[in-house]
PDB file of C-alpha atoms and ligand atoms in Angstrom:
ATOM      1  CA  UNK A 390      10.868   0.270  28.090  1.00  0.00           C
ATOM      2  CA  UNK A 391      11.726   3.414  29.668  1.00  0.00           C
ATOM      3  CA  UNK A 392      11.699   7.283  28.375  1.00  0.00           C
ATOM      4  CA  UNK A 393      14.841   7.133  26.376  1.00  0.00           C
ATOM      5  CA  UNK A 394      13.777   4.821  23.901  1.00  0.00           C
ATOM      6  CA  UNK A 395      11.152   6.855  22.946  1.00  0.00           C
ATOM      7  CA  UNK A 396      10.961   7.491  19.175  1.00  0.00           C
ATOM      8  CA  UNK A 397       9.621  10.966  19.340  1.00  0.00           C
ATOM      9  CA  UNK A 398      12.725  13.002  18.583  1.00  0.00           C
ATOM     10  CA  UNK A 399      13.040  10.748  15.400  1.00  0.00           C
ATOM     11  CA  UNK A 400       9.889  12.737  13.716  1.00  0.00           C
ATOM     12  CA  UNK A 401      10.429  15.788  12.219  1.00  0.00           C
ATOM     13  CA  UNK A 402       6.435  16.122  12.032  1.00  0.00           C
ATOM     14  CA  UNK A 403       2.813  14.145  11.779  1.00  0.00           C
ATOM     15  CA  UNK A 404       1.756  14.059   8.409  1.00  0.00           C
ATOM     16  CA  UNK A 405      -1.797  12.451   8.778  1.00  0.00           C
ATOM     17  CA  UNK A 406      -3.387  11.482  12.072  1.00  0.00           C
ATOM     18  CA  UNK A 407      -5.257   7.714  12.527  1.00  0.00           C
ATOM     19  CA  UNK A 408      -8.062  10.113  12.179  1.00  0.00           C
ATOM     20  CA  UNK A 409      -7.808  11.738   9.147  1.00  0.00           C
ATOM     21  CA  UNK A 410      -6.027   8.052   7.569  1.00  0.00           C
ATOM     22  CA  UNK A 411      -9.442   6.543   9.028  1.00  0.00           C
ATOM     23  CA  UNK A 412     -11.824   8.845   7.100  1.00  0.00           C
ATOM     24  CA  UNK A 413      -9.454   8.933   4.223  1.00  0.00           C
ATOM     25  CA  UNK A 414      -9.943   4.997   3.742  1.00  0.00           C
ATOM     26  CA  UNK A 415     -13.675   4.980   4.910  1.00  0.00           C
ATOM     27  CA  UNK A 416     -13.992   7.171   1.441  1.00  0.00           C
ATOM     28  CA  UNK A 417     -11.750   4.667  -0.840  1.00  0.00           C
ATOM     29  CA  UNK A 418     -14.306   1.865   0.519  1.00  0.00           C
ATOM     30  CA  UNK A 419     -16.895   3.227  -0.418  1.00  0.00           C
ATOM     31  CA  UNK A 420     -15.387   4.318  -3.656  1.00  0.00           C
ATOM     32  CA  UNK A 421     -14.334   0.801  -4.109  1.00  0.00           C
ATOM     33  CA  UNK A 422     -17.877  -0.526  -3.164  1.00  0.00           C
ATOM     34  CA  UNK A 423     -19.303   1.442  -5.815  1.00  0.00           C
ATOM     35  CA  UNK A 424     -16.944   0.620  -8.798  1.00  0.00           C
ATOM     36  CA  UNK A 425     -15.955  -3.445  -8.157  1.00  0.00           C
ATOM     37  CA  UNK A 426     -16.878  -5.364 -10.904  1.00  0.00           C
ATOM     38  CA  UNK A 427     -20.104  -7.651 -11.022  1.00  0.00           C
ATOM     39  CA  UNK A 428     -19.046 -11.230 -11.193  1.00  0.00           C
ATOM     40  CA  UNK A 429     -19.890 -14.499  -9.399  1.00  0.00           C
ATOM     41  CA  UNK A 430     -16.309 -14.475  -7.676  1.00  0.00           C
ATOM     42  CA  UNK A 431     -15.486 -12.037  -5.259  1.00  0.00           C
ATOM     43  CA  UNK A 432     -12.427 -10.197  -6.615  1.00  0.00           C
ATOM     44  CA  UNK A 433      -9.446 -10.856  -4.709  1.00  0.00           C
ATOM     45  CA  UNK A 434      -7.765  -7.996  -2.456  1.00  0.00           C
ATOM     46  CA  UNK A 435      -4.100  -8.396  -2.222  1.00  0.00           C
ATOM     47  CA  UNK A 436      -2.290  -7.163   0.628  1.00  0.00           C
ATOM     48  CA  UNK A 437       1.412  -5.849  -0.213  1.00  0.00           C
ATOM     49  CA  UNK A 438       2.920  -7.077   3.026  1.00  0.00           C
ATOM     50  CA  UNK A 439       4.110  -5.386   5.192  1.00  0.00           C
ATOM     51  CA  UNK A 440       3.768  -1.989   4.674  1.00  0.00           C
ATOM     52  CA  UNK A 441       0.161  -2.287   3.703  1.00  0.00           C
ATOM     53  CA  UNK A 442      -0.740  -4.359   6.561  1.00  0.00           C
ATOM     54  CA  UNK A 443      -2.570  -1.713   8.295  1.00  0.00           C
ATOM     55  CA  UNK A 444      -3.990   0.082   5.375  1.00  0.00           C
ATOM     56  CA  UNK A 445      -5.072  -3.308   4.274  1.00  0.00           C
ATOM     57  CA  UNK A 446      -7.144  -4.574   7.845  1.00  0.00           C
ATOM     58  CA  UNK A 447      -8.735  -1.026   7.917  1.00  0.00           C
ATOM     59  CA  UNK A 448      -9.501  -0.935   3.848  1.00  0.00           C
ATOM     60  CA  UNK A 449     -11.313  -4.423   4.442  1.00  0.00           C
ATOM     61  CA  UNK A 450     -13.035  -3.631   7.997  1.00  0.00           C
ATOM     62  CA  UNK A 451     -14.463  -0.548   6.237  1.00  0.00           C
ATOM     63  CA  UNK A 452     -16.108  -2.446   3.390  1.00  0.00           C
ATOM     64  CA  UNK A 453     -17.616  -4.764   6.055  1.00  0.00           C
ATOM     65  CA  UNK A 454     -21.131  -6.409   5.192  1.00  0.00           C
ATOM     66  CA  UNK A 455     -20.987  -4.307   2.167  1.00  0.00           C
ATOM     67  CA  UNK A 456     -19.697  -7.373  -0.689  1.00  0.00           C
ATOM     68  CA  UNK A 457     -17.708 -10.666  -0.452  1.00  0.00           C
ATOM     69  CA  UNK A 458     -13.993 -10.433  -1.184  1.00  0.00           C
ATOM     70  CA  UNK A 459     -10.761 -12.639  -0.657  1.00  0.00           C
ATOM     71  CA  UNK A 460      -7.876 -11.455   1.089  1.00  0.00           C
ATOM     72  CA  UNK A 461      -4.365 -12.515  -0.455  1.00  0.00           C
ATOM     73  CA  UNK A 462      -0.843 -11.167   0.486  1.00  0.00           C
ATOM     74  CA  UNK A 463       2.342 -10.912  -1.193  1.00  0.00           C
ATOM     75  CA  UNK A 464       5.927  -9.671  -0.429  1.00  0.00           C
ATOM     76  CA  UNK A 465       8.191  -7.497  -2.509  1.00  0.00           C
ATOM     77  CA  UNK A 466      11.698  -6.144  -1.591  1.00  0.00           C
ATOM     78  CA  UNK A 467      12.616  -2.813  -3.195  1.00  0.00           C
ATOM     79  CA  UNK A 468      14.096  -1.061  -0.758  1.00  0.00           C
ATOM     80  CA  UNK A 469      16.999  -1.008   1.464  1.00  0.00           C
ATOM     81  CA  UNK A 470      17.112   1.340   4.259  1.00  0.00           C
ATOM     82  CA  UNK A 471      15.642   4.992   2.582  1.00  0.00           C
ATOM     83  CA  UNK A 472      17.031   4.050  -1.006  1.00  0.00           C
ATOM     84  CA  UNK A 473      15.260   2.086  -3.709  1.00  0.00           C
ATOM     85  CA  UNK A 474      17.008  -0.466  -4.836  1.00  0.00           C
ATOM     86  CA  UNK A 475      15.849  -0.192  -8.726  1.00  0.00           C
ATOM     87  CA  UNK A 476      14.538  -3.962  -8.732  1.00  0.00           C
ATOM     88  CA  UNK A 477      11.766  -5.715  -6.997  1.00  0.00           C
ATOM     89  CA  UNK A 478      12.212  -9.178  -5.858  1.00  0.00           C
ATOM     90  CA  UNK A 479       9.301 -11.425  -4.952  1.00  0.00           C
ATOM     91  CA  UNK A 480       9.655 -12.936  -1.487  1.00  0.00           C
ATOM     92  CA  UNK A 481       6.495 -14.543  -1.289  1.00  0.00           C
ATOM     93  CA  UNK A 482       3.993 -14.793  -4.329  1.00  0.00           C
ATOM     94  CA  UNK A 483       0.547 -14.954  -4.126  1.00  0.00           C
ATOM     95  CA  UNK A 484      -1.384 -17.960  -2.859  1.00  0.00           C
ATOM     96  CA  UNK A 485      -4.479 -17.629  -5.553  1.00  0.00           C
ATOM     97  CA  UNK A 486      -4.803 -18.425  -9.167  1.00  0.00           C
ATOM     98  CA  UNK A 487      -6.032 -15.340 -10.641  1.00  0.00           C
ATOM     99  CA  UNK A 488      -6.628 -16.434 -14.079  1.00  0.00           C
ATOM    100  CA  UNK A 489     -10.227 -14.692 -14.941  1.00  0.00           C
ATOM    101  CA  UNK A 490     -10.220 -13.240 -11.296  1.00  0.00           C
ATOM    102  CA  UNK A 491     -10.999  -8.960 -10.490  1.00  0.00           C
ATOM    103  CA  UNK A 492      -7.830  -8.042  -8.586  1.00  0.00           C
ATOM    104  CA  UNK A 493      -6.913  -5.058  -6.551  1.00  0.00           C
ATOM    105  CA  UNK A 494      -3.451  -4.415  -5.458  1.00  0.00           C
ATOM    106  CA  UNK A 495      -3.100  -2.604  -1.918  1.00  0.00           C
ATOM    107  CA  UNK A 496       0.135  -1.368  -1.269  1.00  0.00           C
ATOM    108  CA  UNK A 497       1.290   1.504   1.057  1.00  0.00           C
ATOM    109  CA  UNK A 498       3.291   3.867  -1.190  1.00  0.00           C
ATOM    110  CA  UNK A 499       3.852   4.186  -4.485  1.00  0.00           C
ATOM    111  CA  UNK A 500       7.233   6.161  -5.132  1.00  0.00           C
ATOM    112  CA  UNK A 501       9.534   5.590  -8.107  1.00  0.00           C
ATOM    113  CA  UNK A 502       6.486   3.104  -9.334  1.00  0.00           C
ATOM    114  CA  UNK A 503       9.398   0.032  -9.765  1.00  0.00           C
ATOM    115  CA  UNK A 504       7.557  -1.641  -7.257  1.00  0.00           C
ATOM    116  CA  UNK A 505       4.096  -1.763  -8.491  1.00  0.00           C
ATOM    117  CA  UNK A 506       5.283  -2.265 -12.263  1.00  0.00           C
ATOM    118  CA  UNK A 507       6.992  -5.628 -10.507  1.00  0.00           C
ATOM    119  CA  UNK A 508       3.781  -6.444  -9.266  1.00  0.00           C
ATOM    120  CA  UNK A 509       1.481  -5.387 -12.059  1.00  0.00           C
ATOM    121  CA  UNK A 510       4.299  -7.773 -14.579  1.00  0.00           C
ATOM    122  CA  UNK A 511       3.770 -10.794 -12.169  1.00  0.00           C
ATOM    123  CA  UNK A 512       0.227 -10.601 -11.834  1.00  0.00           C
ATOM    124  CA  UNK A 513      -0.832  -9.391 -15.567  1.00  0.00           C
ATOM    125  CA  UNK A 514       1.147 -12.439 -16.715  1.00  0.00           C
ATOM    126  CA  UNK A 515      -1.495 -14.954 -14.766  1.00  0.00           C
ATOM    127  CA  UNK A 516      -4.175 -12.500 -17.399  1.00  0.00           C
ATOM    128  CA  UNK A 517      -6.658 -11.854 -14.219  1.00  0.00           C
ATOM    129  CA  UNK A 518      -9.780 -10.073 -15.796  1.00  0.00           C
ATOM    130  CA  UNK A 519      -9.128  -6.531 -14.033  1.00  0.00           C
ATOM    131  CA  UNK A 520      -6.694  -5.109 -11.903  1.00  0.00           C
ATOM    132  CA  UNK A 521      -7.092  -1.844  -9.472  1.00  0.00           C
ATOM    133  CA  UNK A 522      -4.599  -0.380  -7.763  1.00  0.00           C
ATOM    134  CA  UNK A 523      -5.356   1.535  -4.633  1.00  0.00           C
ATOM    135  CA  UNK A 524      -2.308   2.969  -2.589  1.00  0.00           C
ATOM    136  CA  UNK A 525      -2.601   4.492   0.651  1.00  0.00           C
ATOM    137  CA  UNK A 526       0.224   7.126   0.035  1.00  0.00           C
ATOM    138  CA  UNK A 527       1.707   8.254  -3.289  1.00  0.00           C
ATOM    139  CA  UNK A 528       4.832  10.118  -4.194  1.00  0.00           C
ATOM    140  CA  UNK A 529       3.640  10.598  -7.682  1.00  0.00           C
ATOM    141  CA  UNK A 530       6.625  13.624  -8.295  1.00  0.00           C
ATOM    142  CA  UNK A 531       9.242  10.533  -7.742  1.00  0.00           C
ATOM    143  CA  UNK A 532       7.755   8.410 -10.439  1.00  0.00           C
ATOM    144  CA  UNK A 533      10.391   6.663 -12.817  1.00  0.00           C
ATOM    145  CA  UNK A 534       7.623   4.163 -14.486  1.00  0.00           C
ATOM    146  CA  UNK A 535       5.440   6.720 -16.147  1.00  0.00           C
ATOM    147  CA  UNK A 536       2.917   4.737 -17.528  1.00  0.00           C
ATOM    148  CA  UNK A 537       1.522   3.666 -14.055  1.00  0.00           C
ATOM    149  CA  UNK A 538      -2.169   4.247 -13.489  1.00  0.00           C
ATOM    150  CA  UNK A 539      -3.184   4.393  -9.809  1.00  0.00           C
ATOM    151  CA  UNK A 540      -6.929   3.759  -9.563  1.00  0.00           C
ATOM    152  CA  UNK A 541      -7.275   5.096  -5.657  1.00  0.00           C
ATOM    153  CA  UNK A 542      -4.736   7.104  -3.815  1.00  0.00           C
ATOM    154  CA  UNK A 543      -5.742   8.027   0.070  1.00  0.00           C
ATOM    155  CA  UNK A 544      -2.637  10.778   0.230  1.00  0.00           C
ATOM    156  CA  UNK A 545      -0.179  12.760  -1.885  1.00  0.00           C
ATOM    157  CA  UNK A 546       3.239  13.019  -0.513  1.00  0.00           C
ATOM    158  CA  UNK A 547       6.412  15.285  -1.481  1.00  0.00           C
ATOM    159  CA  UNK A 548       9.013  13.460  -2.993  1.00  0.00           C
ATOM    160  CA  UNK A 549      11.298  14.198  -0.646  1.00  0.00           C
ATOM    161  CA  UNK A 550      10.127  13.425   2.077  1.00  0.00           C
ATOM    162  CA  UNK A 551      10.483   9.782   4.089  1.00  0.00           C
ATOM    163  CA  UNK A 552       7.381   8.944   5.836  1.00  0.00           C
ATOM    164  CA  UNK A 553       7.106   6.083   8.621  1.00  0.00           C
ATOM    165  CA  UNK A 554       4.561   4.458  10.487  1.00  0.00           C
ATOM    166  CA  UNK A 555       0.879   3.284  10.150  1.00  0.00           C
ATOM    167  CA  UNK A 556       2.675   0.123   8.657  1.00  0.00           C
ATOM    168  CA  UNK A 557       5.552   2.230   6.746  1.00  0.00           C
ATOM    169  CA  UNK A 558       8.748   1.220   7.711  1.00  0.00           C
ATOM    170  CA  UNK A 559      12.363   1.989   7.775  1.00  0.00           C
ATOM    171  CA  UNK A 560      14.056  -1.302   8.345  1.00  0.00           C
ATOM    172  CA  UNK A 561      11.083  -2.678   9.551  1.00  0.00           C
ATOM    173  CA  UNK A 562      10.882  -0.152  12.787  1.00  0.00           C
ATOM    174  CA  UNK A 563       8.266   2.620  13.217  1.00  0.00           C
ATOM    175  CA  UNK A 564       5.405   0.649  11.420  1.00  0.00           C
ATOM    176  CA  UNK A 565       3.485   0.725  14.623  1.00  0.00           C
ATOM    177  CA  UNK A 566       3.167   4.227  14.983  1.00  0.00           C
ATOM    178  CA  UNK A 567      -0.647   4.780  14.757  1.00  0.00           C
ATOM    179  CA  UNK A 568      -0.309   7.805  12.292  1.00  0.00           C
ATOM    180  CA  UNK A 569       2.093   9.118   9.427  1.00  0.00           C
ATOM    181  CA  UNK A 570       4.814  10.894   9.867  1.00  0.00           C
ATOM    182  CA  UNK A 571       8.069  12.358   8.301  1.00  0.00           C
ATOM    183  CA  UNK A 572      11.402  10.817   9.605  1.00  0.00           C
ATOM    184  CA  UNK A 573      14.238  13.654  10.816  1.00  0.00           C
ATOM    185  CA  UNK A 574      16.706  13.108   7.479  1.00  0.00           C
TER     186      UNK A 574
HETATM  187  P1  IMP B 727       8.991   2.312  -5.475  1.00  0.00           P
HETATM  188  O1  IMP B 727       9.372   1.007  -6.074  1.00  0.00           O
HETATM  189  O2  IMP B 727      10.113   3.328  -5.579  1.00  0.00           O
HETATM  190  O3  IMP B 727       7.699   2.870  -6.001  1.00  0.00           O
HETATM  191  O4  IMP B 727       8.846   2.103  -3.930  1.00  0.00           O
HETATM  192  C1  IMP B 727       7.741   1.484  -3.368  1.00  0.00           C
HETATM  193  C2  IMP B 727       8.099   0.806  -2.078  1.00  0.00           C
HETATM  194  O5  IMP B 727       9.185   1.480  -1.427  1.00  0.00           O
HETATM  195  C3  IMP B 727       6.957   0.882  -1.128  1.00  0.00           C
HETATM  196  O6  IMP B 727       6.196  -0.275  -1.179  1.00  0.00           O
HETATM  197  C4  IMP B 727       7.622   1.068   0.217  1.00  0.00           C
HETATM  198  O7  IMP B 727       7.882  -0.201   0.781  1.00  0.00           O
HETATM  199  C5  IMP B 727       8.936   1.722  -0.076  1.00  0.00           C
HETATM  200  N1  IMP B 727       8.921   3.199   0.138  1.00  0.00           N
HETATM  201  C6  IMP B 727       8.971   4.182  -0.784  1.00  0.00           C
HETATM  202  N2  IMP B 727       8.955   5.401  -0.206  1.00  0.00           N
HETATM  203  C7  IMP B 727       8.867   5.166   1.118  1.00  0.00           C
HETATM  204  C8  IMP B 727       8.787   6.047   2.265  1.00  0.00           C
HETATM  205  O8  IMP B 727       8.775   7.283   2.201  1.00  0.00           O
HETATM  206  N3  IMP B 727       8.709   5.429   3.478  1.00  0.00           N
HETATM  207  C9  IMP B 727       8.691   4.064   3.632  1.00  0.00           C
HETATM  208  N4  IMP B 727       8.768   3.225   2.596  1.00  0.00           N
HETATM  209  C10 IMP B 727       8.859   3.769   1.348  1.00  0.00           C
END
């Protein structure tokens, strides 16, 4: 690789450092610690792949020793390039039966909400006994679906604004930058 395929100029600015997103999600674990639901299975932590992948691995790491859970993944296509698309298809479904199981959805953004009703309507029809939704980012001025209740939300973001990186994407580049940032419209 040399100096001109640096990404740099693509940024217009750093939203949220890996420090600040590190501290942010120590504080959802430990919310999440405290409010899980007692029950002999350990709920089961779903990982909206891929822009939650990093979110996810750090969410998990930071709850640590602190109580048994399951990691599960599933993947959803809403968008193409910066536009929604208005539908969410499933690409891959979740591997567990969740029938009587505590559930929490992690996803990266939440944005018109389309997504997460998709994946609320897919998972609520397998009657799990609780879901939580916690979203690293959330656009909550560009919400469509208005009856969406987000349990944990790391950041507030303007509408407006397309952010990339820790795990968000734009056609699957720039989720390895280790922070958040705006893309250059
Ligand atoms: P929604 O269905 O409009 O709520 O969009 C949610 C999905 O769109 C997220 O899971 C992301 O994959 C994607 N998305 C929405 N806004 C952004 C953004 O600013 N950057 C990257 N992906 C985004």
């Amino acid at each position: 690789m040399n100096s001109s395929s640096s990404i740099r100029p693509d940024i217009e600015r750093i939203l949220f450092t890996k420090k600040q997103l590190l501290t942010r999600i120590g504080e959802l674990a430990d919310q999440l610690v405290a409010d899980l639901p007692d029950s002999d299975e350990p709920p089961i932590f779903t990982n909206i792949m891929g822009g939650a992948a990093h979110f996810f691995v750090h969410l998990t790491e930071a709850i640590g020793d602190r109580g048994q859970l399951i990691e599960d993944f599933a993947v959803f296509k809403s968008y193409d390039g910066e536009e929604s698309t208005g539908t969410a298809k499933v690409l891959i479904d979740v591997r567990y039966r969740i029938t009587n199981r505590d559930i929490v959805i992690v996803e990266d953004i939440v944005d018109t909400g389309i997504t997460m009703r998709a994946i609320l309507d897919l998972l609520e029809s397998r009657h799990p006994r609780s879901i939580l939704i916690c979203t690293l980012l959330d656009k909550a001025e560009a919400r469509i679906i208005k009856d969406l209740k987000i349990d944990y939300t790391g950041f507030r973001v303007e509408k407006g604004d397309f952010v990339i990186g820790f795990g968000l994407d734009l056609d699957d580049k720039y989720r390895h930058l280790p922070f958040v940032g705006i893309l250059k419209q």
